[in-house]
Amino acid sequence: MSERELVALVCCDLGAIVRGRSLFASELAPALATGVGWVPANHALTPLGPVADGNPFGSTGDLRLLPDPDTRVRVEAGGGDGMTALELLLCDIVETDGSPWECCPRRFLRTALRELKDELGAGLLASFEHEFQLLDASPPALGFSLEAQRRGEPFATRAMVALTEAGVEPERIFPEYSSHQFEIPVAAAEGVASADRAVVLREVVREVARREGTRASFSPLLDPAQAGNGVHIHLSAIDEHGEPLFHDASRPGCLSETGERFAAGILAHARALNALTAPSPVSAVRLQPHRWSAGAVCLARRNREALLRIPPLVELGGGDPARQLRLEYRGADASANPYLALGALVRAGLDGVRSGLPAPEILERDPSELEGADAERFGVGALPRSLEEAMGALEEDETARLWMGPLLHDAYASVKRAEIEAARGVEVEELCARYGAIY
């Protein structure tokens, strides 16, 4: 690495946009101790560009982006004229004396994980499973087909190599149902590192696509006639000895009593969580019934219409069911800040355990078959139908609102209000195009 190469010091903001500053590699060592300058109002920048009106920061204040050396990522340039290596470090946002800033998203997640440790003696294992589409004008190959996989070359192989180089541990890549769509699951990581991987994955995939002369969009919905791009968040808990906390083979779904109550907490706060996990004006369109996303606010097994799913436990080849057991939250997308999304899920689950919520009934049928009281019981179509409705649900859920603290809540609300106003009266096709260009 040349000392004249640039290294980016970055954070993921409230709109899930990665922003920061770059410096020469020769200047990195002192920056690890002192950070680089940052401004509170940067956290009021909307994904659409302008600073949100009515944000709590205004023009005052100073902060520092403090790099976390454990997050250093480097993807070599490879061949091609004008290509440079991608090198970045993720940062905490801190006060000028080094103390945590209350609106830092990594701090939000870290605090939730501390509560999980204090109350359950548990650590969190999580992974983010991303879908995205290459912006390609050619007619798409059939979903899931080998032709679609091969037409994705050399992008697909280069993306997997770059993600491995970046330490993200991609497990596989495969074509999905929508046009030019791919999905990349990654191995679970513990704690904050799992959300770090989500940030890095998006930026590395975008980088590889850019080098291939195209663009990768993680937008929740590029075309209202298609399925859209989700982020499935897989989570499980382990005790101090590394043993699974959510597994109990004697109970329904093999979910322990703690796991049941954790799931119940997520479902109880589902509408408020929607404001943090799927927070764009096009997100709600994707999350309606019959779109294989999260059309029913319930717990289910082997069912891709449920908000919360227990993936199958595979004993083939000697797999250990206890270590496979996890909850899959299907109501997120890439417009969500992964630290806020995961931190809110942890707090919702903890609230279910703390409150002793009863085990949710496990849906064993296709939600599209349910009618009347059954449809209502399993929450068919119960998620908010707009970002405005989701933000209203967050305001009404006092417990969820308090997770954020006043300053972070007000900053987040100002950004989302700006997006709501900008989307008012705009046709869904135009919104899809607008957010496809952003994410």
Short mmCIF file of C-alpha atoms in Angstrom, two decimals:
data_model
loop_
_atom_site.label_atom_id
_atom_site.label_comp_id
_atom_site.label_asym_id
_atom_site.label_seq_id
_atom_site.Cartn_x
_atom_site.Cartn_y
_atom_site.Cartn_z
CA MET A 1 0.00 0.00 0.00
CA SER A 2 1.31 3.40 -1.00
CA GLU A 3 1.34 6.17 1.58
CA ARG A 4 -0.29 8.35 -1.09
CA GLU A 5 -3.34 6.14 -1.37
CA LEU A 6 -6.54 7.43 0.16
CA VAL A 7 -8.23 5.81 3.16
CA ALA A 8 -11.87 6.66 3.87
CA LEU A 9 -13.07 7.16 7.46
CA VAL A 10 -16.82 6.64 7.29
CA CYS A 11 -20.05 6.26 9.23
CA CYS A 12 -23.54 5.13 8.23
CA ASP A 13 -26.05 7.93 8.76
CA LEU A 14 -29.72 7.89 9.73
CA GLY A 15 -30.77 7.43 6.10
CA ALA A 16 -28.32 4.50 5.68
CA ILE A 17 -26.00 6.56 3.48
CA VAL A 18 -22.28 6.01 4.12
CA ARG A 19 -20.55 9.38 4.52
CA GLY A 20 -17.15 10.47 5.76
CA ARG A 21 -13.76 11.93 4.95
CA SER A 22 -10.66 10.56 3.23
CA LEU A 23 -6.99 11.08 3.99
CA PHE A 24 -3.65 9.77 2.82
CA ALA A 25 -2.60 6.42 4.29
CA SER A 26 0.45 8.21 5.74
CA GLU A 27 -1.90 10.29 7.93
CA LEU A 28 -3.94 7.39 9.26
CA ALA A 29 -1.92 6.62 12.39
CA PRO A 30 -2.60 9.94 14.16
CA ALA A 31 -6.24 9.86 13.00
CA LEU A 32 -6.73 6.57 14.85
CA ALA A 33 -6.15 8.49 18.07
CA THR A 34 -7.73 11.86 17.32
CA GLY A 35 -10.30 11.07 14.65
CA VAL A 36 -11.30 13.61 12.01
CA GLY A 37 -13.77 16.46 12.21
CA TRP A 38 -17.50 15.92 11.83
CA VAL A 39 -20.62 18.05 12.26
CA PRO A 40 -23.89 17.14 14.05
CA ALA A 41 -25.99 18.47 11.16
CA ASN A 42 -24.44 15.81 8.90
CA HIS A 43 -26.79 13.46 10.73
CA ALA A 44 -29.72 15.53 9.47
CA LEU A 45 -28.80 15.08 5.81
CA THR A 46 -31.59 13.26 4.03
CA PRO A 47 -31.05 10.51 1.44
CA LEU A 48 -32.51 12.99 -1.05
CA GLY A 49 -29.64 15.44 -0.46
CA PRO A 50 -30.77 18.48 1.55
CA VAL A 51 -30.52 18.90 5.30
CA ALA A 52 -33.87 18.18 6.96
CA ASP A 53 -35.78 21.22 8.12
CA GLY A 54 -36.56 21.30 11.84
CA ASN A 55 -33.63 19.09 12.77
CA PRO A 56 -32.36 19.49 16.36
CA PHE A 57 -28.78 20.40 15.42
CA GLY A 58 -28.81 23.53 13.29
CA SER A 59 -25.40 24.97 12.50
CA THR A 60 -23.84 24.46 15.94
CA GLY A 61 -21.54 21.83 17.39
CA ASP A 62 -18.48 19.79 16.52
CA LEU A 63 -17.81 16.06 16.65
CA ARG A 64 -15.15 13.56 15.63
CA LEU A 65 -15.26 10.47 13.47
CA LEU A 66 -13.14 8.04 15.49
CA PRO A 67 -11.98 5.05 13.40
CA ASP A 68 -12.36 1.55 14.77
CA PRO A 69 -9.13 -0.19 13.70
CA ASP A 70 -10.82 -3.60 13.83
CA THR A 71 -13.06 -2.57 10.91
CA ARG A 72 -10.32 -1.79 8.42
CA VAL A 73 -11.25 -3.04 4.95
CA ARG A 74 -9.14 -3.09 1.82
CA VAL A 75 -10.17 -4.32 -1.62
CA GLU A 76 -7.31 -4.24 -4.10
CA ALA A 77 -7.69 -2.33 -7.34
CA GLY A 78 -7.28 -5.25 -9.73
CA GLY A 79 -6.85 -4.57 -13.42
CA GLY A 80 -8.14 -1.66 -15.44
CA ASP A 81 -7.04 1.90 -16.08
CA GLY A 82 -7.73 4.41 -13.37
CA MET A 83 -8.71 1.84 -10.75
CA THR A 84 -7.63 2.42 -7.16
CA ALA A 85 -7.96 0.24 -4.10
CA LEU A 86 -10.98 0.69 -1.86
CA GLU A 87 -9.83 1.13 1.73
CA LEU A 88 -12.04 2.25 4.58
CA LEU A 89 -12.50 2.15 8.32
CA LEU A 90 -15.87 2.40 10.07
CA CYS A 91 -16.07 5.04 12.75
CA ASP A 92 -17.85 5.82 15.97
CA ILE A 93 -19.16 9.37 16.18
CA VAL A 94 -17.85 10.89 19.39
CA GLU A 95 -17.66 14.22 21.17
CA THR A 96 -14.42 16.20 20.86
CA ASP A 97 -13.28 14.80 24.24
CA GLY A 98 -13.81 11.24 23.00
CA SER A 99 -17.00 10.55 24.94
CA PRO A 100 -19.82 8.81 23.02
CA TRP A 101 -22.22 10.99 21.04
CA GLU A 102 -25.79 10.07 21.87
CA CYS A 103 -26.86 9.93 18.20
CA CYS A 104 -24.10 7.58 17.03
CA PRO A 105 -25.79 4.51 15.46
CA ARG A 106 -22.99 2.14 16.52
CA ARG A 107 -23.45 3.39 20.08
CA PHE A 108 -27.21 2.70 19.81
CA LEU A 109 -26.54 -0.94 18.92
CA ARG A 110 -23.75 -1.30 21.45
CA THR A 111 -26.07 -0.07 24.23
CA ALA A 112 -28.75 -2.58 23.22
CA LEU A 113 -26.20 -5.39 23.27
CA ARG A 114 -25.08 -4.32 26.73
CA GLU A 115 -28.68 -4.59 27.92
CA LEU A 116 -28.90 -8.08 26.40
CA LYS A 117 -25.76 -9.08 28.26
CA ASP A 118 -26.87 -7.53 31.56
CA GLU A 119 -30.38 -8.96 31.52
CA LEU A 120 -29.93 -12.37 29.87
CA GLY A 121 -26.19 -12.94 30.20
CA ALA A 122 -26.26 -13.36 26.45
CA GLY A 123 -24.37 -12.32 23.37
CA LEU A 124 -25.92 -11.81 19.93
CA LEU A 125 -25.08 -13.62 16.72
CA ALA A 126 -26.56 -11.97 13.63
CA SER A 127 -26.25 -11.77 9.88
CA PHE A 128 -27.77 -9.57 7.19
CA GLU A 129 -28.86 -11.29 3.98
CA HIS A 130 -29.00 -8.73 1.16
CA GLU A 131 -30.83 -8.67 -2.14
CA PHE A 132 -29.85 -6.19 -4.86
CA GLN A 133 -30.21 -5.62 -8.59
CA LEU A 134 -27.73 -4.73 -11.29
CA LEU A 135 -29.01 -1.84 -13.40
CA ASP A 136 -28.91 -3.60 -16.74
CA ALA A 137 -31.10 -2.61 -19.68
CA SER A 138 -30.86 -6.01 -21.38
CA PRO A 139 -33.75 -8.50 -21.11
CA PRO A 140 -33.28 -10.46 -17.86
CA ALA A 141 -32.72 -14.19 -17.71
CA LEU A 142 -35.17 -16.31 -15.74
CA GLY A 143 -35.02 -16.05 -11.96
CA PHE A 144 -32.81 -18.58 -10.15
CA SER A 145 -31.53 -19.92 -13.49
CA LEU A 146 -27.97 -20.92 -14.30
CA GLU A 147 -28.20 -18.59 -17.29
CA ALA A 148 -28.87 -15.66 -14.92
CA GLN A 149 -25.88 -16.72 -12.82
CA ARG A 150 -23.57 -16.95 -15.82
CA ARG A 151 -24.79 -13.68 -17.30
CA GLY A 152 -23.85 -12.10 -14.02
CA GLU A 153 -20.19 -12.93 -14.64
CA PRO A 154 -17.55 -11.74 -14.08
CA PHE A 155 -19.36 -9.51 -11.56
CA ALA A 156 -20.55 -12.40 -9.37
CA THR A 157 -17.14 -14.02 -8.93
CA ARG A 158 -15.38 -10.69 -8.44
CA ALA A 159 -17.96 -9.61 -5.85
CA MET A 160 -17.47 -12.82 -3.85
CA VAL A 161 -13.67 -12.48 -4.01
CA ALA A 162 -13.80 -8.83 -2.95
CA LEU A 163 -16.19 -9.57 -0.06
CA THR A 164 -13.92 -12.36 1.12
CA GLU A 165 -10.96 -9.99 0.88
CA ALA A 166 -12.94 -7.48 2.97
CA GLY A 167 -13.56 -10.06 5.73
CA VAL A 168 -17.34 -10.20 5.22
CA GLU A 169 -17.41 -14.04 4.87
CA PRO A 170 -19.92 -14.37 2.02
CA GLU A 171 -21.45 -17.85 1.94
CA ARG A 172 -22.84 -17.88 -1.60
CA ILE A 173 -24.28 -15.72 -4.38
CA PHE A 174 -27.29 -16.62 -6.49
CA PRO A 175 -29.74 -15.01 -8.91
CA GLU A 176 -33.09 -14.09 -7.41
CA TYR A 177 -36.63 -13.73 -8.77
CA SER A 178 -36.62 -10.11 -9.99
CA SER A 179 -34.79 -8.71 -13.01
CA HIS A 180 -30.98 -8.88 -12.74
CA GLN A 181 -31.38 -9.56 -9.00
CA PHE A 182 -28.87 -11.35 -6.77
CA GLU A 183 -28.74 -12.35 -3.12
CA ILE A 184 -25.67 -12.75 -0.91
CA PRO A 185 -25.99 -14.40 2.52
CA VAL A 186 -23.01 -13.99 4.84
CA ALA A 187 -21.81 -15.84 7.91
CA ALA A 188 -23.08 -14.66 11.27
CA ALA A 189 -20.86 -12.42 13.38
CA GLU A 190 -21.15 -11.46 17.02
CA GLY A 191 -22.46 -8.10 18.18
CA VAL A 192 -21.66 -4.84 16.39
CA ALA A 193 -19.49 -6.68 13.84
CA SER A 194 -22.62 -8.15 12.24
CA ALA A 195 -23.98 -4.69 11.39
CA ASP A 196 -20.50 -3.56 10.31
CA ARG A 197 -20.58 -6.38 7.76
CA ALA A 198 -23.88 -5.12 6.38
CA VAL A 199 -22.38 -1.67 5.76
CA VAL A 200 -19.22 -3.09 4.19
CA LEU A 201 -21.11 -5.56 1.98
CA ARG A 202 -23.18 -2.81 0.36
CA GLU A 203 -20.16 -0.62 -0.35
CA VAL A 204 -18.00 -3.45 -1.67
CA VAL A 205 -20.76 -4.72 -3.98
CA ARG A 206 -21.29 -1.19 -5.28
CA GLU A 207 -17.53 -0.84 -5.80
CA VAL A 208 -17.28 -4.06 -7.81
CA ALA A 209 -20.29 -3.11 -9.94
CA ARG A 210 -18.74 0.31 -10.60
CA ARG A 211 -15.53 -1.37 -11.76
CA GLU A 212 -17.62 -3.52 -14.12
CA GLY A 213 -19.19 -0.40 -15.63
CA THR A 214 -22.61 -0.90 -14.09
CA ARG A 215 -24.41 -0.05 -10.85
CA ALA A 216 -25.82 -2.21 -8.06
CA SER A 217 -28.99 -0.91 -6.45
CA PHE A 218 -30.13 -2.10 -3.03
CA SER A 219 -33.29 0.00 -3.25
CA PRO A 220 -36.31 -1.66 -1.60
CA LEU A 221 -38.26 -1.46 -4.85
CA LEU A 222 -37.05 -0.66 -8.36
CA ASP A 223 -40.27 -1.68 -10.07
CA PRO A 224 -43.66 -1.81 -8.28
CA ALA A 225 -44.60 -4.77 -10.50
CA GLN A 226 -41.69 -6.84 -9.14
CA ALA A 227 -40.73 -8.31 -5.78
CA GLY A 228 -38.13 -5.77 -4.62
CA ASN A 229 -34.98 -6.07 -2.53
CA GLY A 230 -35.14 -7.08 1.11
CA VAL A 231 -32.62 -7.49 3.90
CA HIS A 232 -33.33 -10.55 6.01
CA ILE A 233 -31.85 -10.21 9.50
CA HIS A 234 -31.00 -13.52 11.16
CA LEU A 235 -30.44 -13.44 14.90
CA SER A 236 -29.79 -15.84 17.74
CA ALA A 237 -28.44 -15.55 21.27
CA ILE A 238 -25.64 -17.44 23.02
CA ASP A 239 -24.89 -17.71 26.72
CA GLU A 240 -21.54 -16.96 28.36
CA HIS A 241 -20.28 -20.42 27.39
CA GLY A 242 -21.25 -19.95 23.76
CA GLU A 243 -24.26 -22.26 24.02
CA PRO A 244 -27.47 -21.48 22.08
CA LEU A 245 -30.14 -19.71 24.13
CA PHE A 246 -33.10 -19.93 21.74
CA HIS A 247 -33.17 -23.71 21.11
CA ASP A 248 -35.31 -26.27 22.92
CA ALA A 249 -36.15 -29.41 20.94
CA SER A 250 -39.08 -30.22 23.27
CA ARG A 251 -41.03 -27.06 22.44
CA PRO A 252 -43.02 -25.94 19.37
CA GLY A 253 -40.72 -24.87 16.58
CA CYS A 254 -37.77 -25.99 18.76
CA LEU A 255 -37.87 -22.48 20.21
CA SER A 256 -36.99 -22.12 23.88
CA GLU A 257 -39.18 -20.15 26.28
CA THR A 258 -36.68 -17.28 26.08
CA GLY A 259 -36.74 -17.47 22.30
CA GLU A 260 -40.55 -17.48 22.27
CA ARG A 261 -40.75 -14.38 24.41
CA PHE A 262 -38.03 -12.66 22.38
CA ALA A 263 -40.04 -13.37 19.23
CA ALA A 264 -43.22 -12.15 20.92
CA GLY A 265 -41.54 -8.84 21.75
CA ILE A 266 -40.55 -8.28 18.12
CA LEU A 267 -44.10 -9.00 16.99
CA ALA A 268 -45.61 -6.78 19.69
CA HIS A 269 -43.55 -3.81 18.47
CA ALA A 270 -43.69 -4.74 14.77
CA ARG A 271 -45.44 -1.59 13.55
CA ALA A 272 -43.03 0.73 15.36
CA LEU A 273 -40.04 -1.37 14.27
CA ASN A 274 -41.16 -0.85 10.68
CA ALA A 275 -40.17 2.83 10.98
CA LEU A 276 -36.57 1.78 11.69
CA THR A 277 -36.19 -1.36 9.56
CA ALA A 278 -37.99 -0.39 6.32
CA PRO A 279 -37.97 3.41 6.41
CA SER A 280 -38.25 4.65 2.83
CA PRO A 281 -41.35 5.89 0.99
CA VAL A 282 -41.21 2.80 -1.27
CA SER A 283 -40.57 0.23 1.48
CA ALA A 284 -44.21 -0.29 2.45
CA VAL A 285 -45.18 -1.26 -1.10
CA ARG A 286 -42.80 -4.23 -0.92
CA LEU A 287 -44.09 -5.38 2.48
CA GLN A 288 -47.69 -6.07 1.46
CA PRO A 289 -49.26 -9.56 1.24
CA HIS A 290 -48.52 -11.79 -1.77
CA ARG A 291 -45.06 -10.29 -2.37
CA TRP A 292 -43.02 -12.96 -0.50
CA SER A 293 -41.69 -10.40 1.96
CA ALA A 294 -43.57 -9.82 5.22
CA GLY A 295 -47.28 -9.87 4.46
CA ALA A 296 -48.26 -11.24 7.88
CA VAL A 297 -47.12 -10.03 11.32
CA CYS A 298 -46.66 -13.46 12.84
CA LEU A 299 -44.18 -16.23 13.60
CA ALA A 300 -43.99 -19.10 11.11
CA ARG A 301 -41.81 -21.94 9.94
CA ARG A 302 -40.73 -22.40 6.32
CA ASN A 303 -43.01 -19.53 5.31
CA ARG A 304 -41.71 -16.55 3.35
CA GLU A 305 -44.77 -14.37 3.89
CA ALA A 306 -44.25 -14.12 7.66
CA LEU A 307 -42.52 -11.17 9.31
CA LEU A 308 -40.66 -13.53 11.64
CA ARG A 309 -39.60 -16.95 10.42
CA ILE A 310 -37.90 -19.97 11.96
CA PRO A 311 -35.67 -21.26 9.14
CA PRO A 312 -35.48 -25.06 8.69
CA LEU A 313 -33.09 -27.02 10.89
CA VAL A 314 -30.98 -29.21 8.61
CA GLU A 315 -29.71 -32.46 10.08
CA LEU A 316 -28.43 -33.65 6.71
CA GLY A 317 -24.67 -34.16 6.86
CA GLY A 318 -24.60 -34.15 10.66
CA GLY A 319 -25.71 -30.54 11.22
CA ASP A 320 -26.38 -29.44 14.78
CA PRO A 321 -29.98 -28.14 15.01
CA ALA A 322 -29.31 -26.26 18.25
CA ARG A 323 -26.66 -24.09 16.63
CA GLN A 324 -28.74 -23.55 13.50
CA LEU A 325 -31.83 -22.30 15.35
CA ARG A 326 -32.37 -18.60 14.73
CA LEU A 327 -35.09 -16.07 14.09
CA GLU A 328 -35.26 -14.49 10.64
CA TYR A 329 -36.74 -11.00 10.54
CA ARG A 330 -37.98 -10.39 6.99
CA GLY A 331 -39.24 -6.83 7.33
CA ALA A 332 -36.02 -4.89 6.69
CA ASP A 333 -34.41 -3.34 3.65
CA ALA A 334 -31.28 -1.37 2.75
CA SER A 335 -32.86 2.02 3.43
CA ALA A 336 -32.47 1.11 7.12
CA ASN A 337 -29.37 1.93 9.11
CA PRO A 338 -28.27 -1.61 10.13
CA TYR A 339 -27.15 -0.51 13.62
CA LEU A 340 -30.52 1.10 14.36
CA ALA A 341 -32.44 -1.83 12.87
CA LEU A 342 -30.56 -4.50 14.79
CA GLY A 343 -30.47 -2.48 18.02
CA ALA A 344 -34.24 -1.96 17.85
CA LEU A 345 -34.85 -5.68 17.23
CA VAL A 346 -32.73 -6.56 20.28
CA ARG A 347 -34.62 -4.09 22.45
CA ALA A 348 -38.00 -5.31 21.20
CA GLY A 349 -37.02 -8.90 21.91
CA LEU A 350 -35.74 -7.98 25.36
CA ASP A 351 -39.00 -6.21 26.10
CA GLY A 352 -40.85 -9.43 25.29
CA VAL A 353 -38.63 -11.42 27.68
CA ARG A 354 -38.82 -8.75 30.36
CA SER A 355 -42.61 -8.57 30.12
CA GLY A 356 -43.04 -12.34 30.07
CA LEU A 357 -45.06 -12.21 26.86
CA PRO A 358 -46.77 -15.50 25.93
CA ALA A 359 -45.41 -17.57 23.08
CA PRO A 360 -46.75 -16.45 19.69
CA GLU A 361 -48.77 -19.02 17.79
CA ILE A 362 -46.76 -20.50 14.93
CA LEU A 363 -48.52 -20.14 11.59
CA GLU A 364 -48.40 -23.40 9.62
CA ARG A 365 -50.39 -22.21 6.57
CA ASP A 366 -49.95 -19.78 3.71
CA PRO A 367 -51.23 -16.40 5.01
CA SER A 368 -52.97 -15.81 1.67
CA GLU A 369 -55.39 -18.59 2.59
CA LEU A 370 -56.52 -16.86 5.79
CA GLU A 371 -59.70 -14.85 6.05
CA GLY A 372 -61.64 -12.95 8.70
CA ALA A 373 -60.63 -13.61 12.30
CA ASP A 374 -57.75 -15.89 11.28
CA ALA A 375 -56.27 -13.21 9.02
CA GLU A 376 -56.53 -10.69 11.84
CA ARG A 377 -55.03 -13.07 14.41
CA PHE A 378 -51.96 -13.65 12.27
CA GLY A 379 -51.60 -10.00 11.29
CA VAL A 380 -52.17 -10.33 7.54
CA GLY A 381 -51.50 -6.90 6.04
CA ALA A 382 -50.96 -5.41 9.50
CA LEU A 383 -47.70 -3.59 8.78
CA PRO A 384 -47.94 0.15 8.05
CA ARG A 385 -48.90 0.97 4.46
CA SER A 386 -46.71 4.06 4.23
CA LEU A 387 -43.68 5.66 5.84
CA GLU A 388 -45.99 8.24 7.37
CA GLU A 389 -48.06 5.49 9.00
CA ALA A 390 -44.89 3.75 10.22
CA MET A 391 -43.58 6.96 11.83
CA GLY A 392 -46.99 7.40 13.45
CA ALA A 393 -46.71 3.89 14.88
CA LEU A 394 -43.28 4.77 16.30
CA GLU A 395 -44.73 7.89 17.94
CA GLU A 396 -47.58 5.88 19.45
CA ASP A 397 -45.31 3.15 20.84
CA GLU A 398 -43.84 4.89 23.87
CA THR A 399 -41.53 1.99 24.71
CA ALA A 400 -40.01 1.93 21.21
CA ARG A 401 -39.73 5.71 21.09
CA LEU A 402 -37.78 5.75 24.33
CA TRP A 403 -35.22 3.30 22.96
CA MET A 404 -33.82 6.14 20.87
CA GLY A 405 -33.60 8.96 23.40
CA PRO A 406 -34.95 12.47 22.66
CA LEU A 407 -32.12 13.81 20.48
CA LEU A 408 -31.74 10.74 18.27
CA HIS A 409 -35.51 10.43 17.95
CA ASP A 410 -35.92 14.07 16.93
CA ALA A 411 -33.07 13.87 14.41
CA TYR A 412 -34.43 10.68 12.89
CA ALA A 413 -37.97 12.03 12.76
CA SER A 414 -36.80 15.18 10.99
CA VAL A 415 -35.08 13.15 8.26
CA LYS A 416 -38.10 10.93 7.75
CA ARG A 417 -40.54 13.87 7.74
CA ALA A 418 -38.48 15.41 4.95
CA GLU A 419 -38.75 12.22 2.92
CA ILE A 420 -42.48 11.96 3.56
CA GLU A 421 -43.05 15.53 2.36
CA ALA A 422 -40.87 15.04 -0.71
CA ALA A 423 -42.84 11.91 -1.64
CA ARG A 424 -46.28 13.42 -1.14
CA GLY A 425 -48.30 13.28 -4.36
CA VAL A 426 -45.52 11.55 -6.32
CA GLU A 427 -46.48 8.44 -8.31
CA VAL A 428 -44.98 5.19 -7.03
CA GLU A 429 -43.11 4.59 -10.31
CA GLU A 430 -41.30 7.90 -9.96
CA LEU A 431 -40.52 7.20 -6.30
CA CYS A 432 -39.07 3.83 -7.27
CA ALA A 433 -36.82 5.51 -9.83
CA ARG A 434 -35.77 8.16 -7.32
CA TYR A 435 -34.85 5.68 -4.58
CA GLY A 436 -33.31 3.29 -7.07
CA ALA A 437 -30.78 6.03 -7.82
CA ILE A 438 -30.11 6.62 -4.11
CA TYR A 439 -29.64 3.11 -2.80
#
